[in-house]
Short mmCIF file of C-alpha atoms in Angstrom, two decimals:
data_model
loop_
_atom_site.label_atom_id
_atom_site.label_comp_id
_atom_site.label_asym_id
_atom_site.label_seq_id
_atom_site.Cartn_x
_atom_site.Cartn_y
_atom_site.Cartn_z
CA MET A 1215 13.10 -73.71 45.22
CA ALA A 1216 9.51 -71.37 43.69
CA ASP A 1217 8.58 -71.79 40.50
CA ILE A 1218 8.94 -68.45 38.51
CA SER A 1219 6.95 -67.84 35.31
CA ARG A 1220 8.04 -67.22 32.53
CA SER A 1221 7.45 -63.29 32.11
CA GLU A 1222 9.59 -63.02 35.10
CA ALA A 1223 12.47 -65.59 33.65
CA ALA A 1224 12.45 -62.57 30.90
CA GLN A 1225 12.44 -59.65 33.18
CA ILE A 1226 15.42 -61.54 35.02
CA ALA A 1227 17.35 -62.11 32.14
CA GLU A 1228 16.75 -58.56 30.69
CA HIS A 1229 18.24 -57.21 33.98
CA CYS A 1230 20.92 -59.23 34.33
CA THR A 1231 21.78 -58.29 30.80
CA ALA A 1232 20.84 -54.50 31.45
CA CYS A 1233 23.21 -53.87 34.30
CA GLY A 1234 25.83 -56.10 33.04
CA VAL A 1235 25.92 -59.63 34.75
CA PRO A 1236 24.18 -61.37 32.34
CA HIS A 1237 26.53 -64.60 33.26
CA LEU A 1238 24.40 -64.37 36.70
CA ALA A 1239 20.72 -64.70 35.29
CA ALA A 1240 21.18 -68.71 35.05
CA GLY A 1241 21.98 -68.69 38.95
CA PHE A 1242 19.25 -66.72 39.37
CA LEU A 1243 16.94 -68.49 37.84
CA GLY A 1244 18.00 -72.05 38.47
CA GLU A 1245 17.34 -71.27 42.31
CA GLY A 1246 14.64 -69.75 41.38
CA LEU A 1247 15.10 -66.24 43.03
CA PRO A 1248 11.57 -63.53 42.88
CA LEU A 1249 12.88 -60.73 40.69
CA ASP A 1250 13.16 -58.50 43.92
CA GLU A 1251 15.66 -60.64 45.12
CA VAL A 1252 17.60 -60.86 41.73
CA LYS A 1253 17.26 -56.83 41.51
CA ALA A 1254 19.11 -56.52 45.20
CA ARG A 1255 21.92 -58.76 44.43
CA VAL A 1256 22.49 -57.14 41.10
CA SER A 1257 22.37 -54.32 42.68
CA ALA A 1258 25.32 -55.57 44.89
CA VAL A 1259 27.67 -56.26 41.81
CA ALA A 1260 28.92 -52.87 41.52
CA THR A 1261 30.02 -52.85 45.02
CA VAL A 1262 31.67 -56.55 44.86
CA ARG A 1263 32.76 -55.43 41.78
CA GLN A 1264 34.93 -52.36 43.41
CA MET A 1265 36.29 -54.76 46.25
CA SER A 1266 37.25 -57.16 43.81
CA THR A 1267 39.10 -54.48 41.64
CA LEU A 1268 40.56 -52.78 44.89
CA ALA A 1269 41.95 -56.41 46.43
CA ARG A 1270 43.48 -57.65 43.02
CA GLN A 1271 45.70 -54.26 42.97
CA LYS A 1272 46.76 -55.58 46.53
CA GLU A 1273 46.45 -59.44 45.46
CA PRO A 1274 47.13 -60.07 41.87
CA SER A 1275 46.92 -63.72 42.28
CA ILE A 1276 42.73 -63.06 43.13
CA PRO A 1277 40.42 -64.04 40.61
CA ALA A 1278 38.83 -61.13 38.80
CA ASP A 1279 35.60 -62.58 38.71
CA LEU A 1280 35.41 -64.47 42.01
CA GLY A 1281 33.86 -61.39 43.51
CA THR A 1282 30.72 -62.14 41.23
CA ASN A 1283 30.81 -65.89 41.19
CA MET A 1284 30.52 -65.82 44.56
CA LEU A 1285 27.06 -63.72 44.30
CA ALA A 1286 26.23 -65.49 42.02
CA GLU A 1287 26.50 -68.63 44.29
CA GLY A 1288 24.56 -67.13 46.63
CA TYR A 1289 27.26 -64.72 49.01
CA GLY A 1290 26.71 -61.51 50.72
CA VAL A 1291 28.70 -58.41 50.15
CA SER A 1292 30.01 -59.45 53.56
CA GLU A 1293 30.78 -62.88 52.91
CA ILE A 1294 32.87 -61.50 49.42
CA ARG A 1295 34.67 -59.41 51.81
CA THR A 1296 35.72 -61.25 54.22
CA GLU A 1297 36.96 -63.60 51.42
CA LEU A 1298 38.89 -61.28 49.66
CA PHE A 1299 40.84 -59.99 52.74
CA GLU A 1300 41.14 -63.83 54.06
CA ARG A 1301 43.34 -63.67 50.42
CA ILE A 1302 45.03 -60.56 50.54
CA VAL A 1303 46.04 -61.68 54.56
CA ALA A 1304 47.26 -65.62 53.27
CA GLU A 1305 49.35 -64.47 51.19
CA GLU A 1306 50.77 -61.74 52.81
CA GLU A 1307 51.74 -64.22 55.40
CA LYS A 1308 54.05 -65.53 52.63
CA THR A 1309 56.16 -62.87 51.99
CA SER A 1310 58.96 -62.80 55.46
CA ILE A 1311 59.40 -59.31 56.55
CA SER A 1312 62.31 -57.62 58.44
CA SER A 1313 62.71 -54.28 60.54
CA HIS A 1314 65.96 -54.40 61.24
CA VAL A 1315 68.39 -52.37 59.17
CA PRO A 1316 70.46 -54.88 57.08
CA ALA A 1317 74.56 -54.52 58.63
CA ASP A 1318 77.40 -52.22 56.36
CA ARG A 1319 78.64 -53.83 53.70
CA GLY A 1320 82.42 -53.75 53.35
CA ASN A 1321 85.55 -54.94 55.23
CA ALA A 1322 84.45 -57.08 57.86
CA GLY A 1323 86.92 -59.36 60.02
CA ILE A 1324 89.67 -59.53 61.81
CA SER A 1325 91.72 -56.78 59.35
CA ALA A 1326 88.92 -54.87 59.66
CA SER A 1327 89.37 -54.58 63.01
CA ARG A 1328 92.98 -54.45 63.45
CA ALA A 1329 92.70 -51.05 60.84
CA SER A 1330 90.17 -50.03 63.09
CA LYS A 1331 92.21 -49.56 66.32
CA GLU A 1332 95.11 -48.51 64.89
CA ARG A 1333 92.93 -45.12 63.17
CA ALA A 1334 91.60 -44.88 66.97
CA LEU A 1335 95.52 -45.05 68.39
CA LYS A 1336 96.48 -42.64 65.68
CA ALA A 1337 93.90 -40.58 66.45
CA GLN A 1338 94.99 -40.38 70.05
CA GLY A 1339 98.89 -40.01 69.13
CA ILE A 1340 99.60 -43.08 69.76
CA THR A 1341 102.09 -45.04 66.97
CA PRO A 1342 101.04 -48.70 67.15
CA THR A 1343 104.05 -51.21 67.14
CA GLY A 1344 104.79 -54.11 65.56
CA GLY A 1345 103.56 -56.93 68.20
CA ALA A 1346 101.99 -59.70 67.96
CA GLY A 1347 98.40 -58.67 68.66
CA ALA A 1348 98.53 -55.19 66.22
#
């Protein structure tokens, strides 16, 4: 862990506060990151927030602060994107999807079959008789 001066620590805290992510400052200071690295990570916050918002539209169970917390832990934008994608896919895999058109509901069974046969015979001009199969 690199030692940082008090003035640089204050600049890091001010920068994080100005960018709307004051909660990230403690993690950055704990890691001993220099101001330039902090600025690079904070600039990724807007991208991560946008990705998180889009991911949560698809899968609301994803925590709203997942992306920014991962960023504070040192993960990069591509790693966060991968994690969000994997969570969306994991939730979608729980959903069963059938591409088959469901069968019509209604008459079914032997009586429907008989009625259908009788209609077909009548259409051909044949009068069905009341035999064993009719």
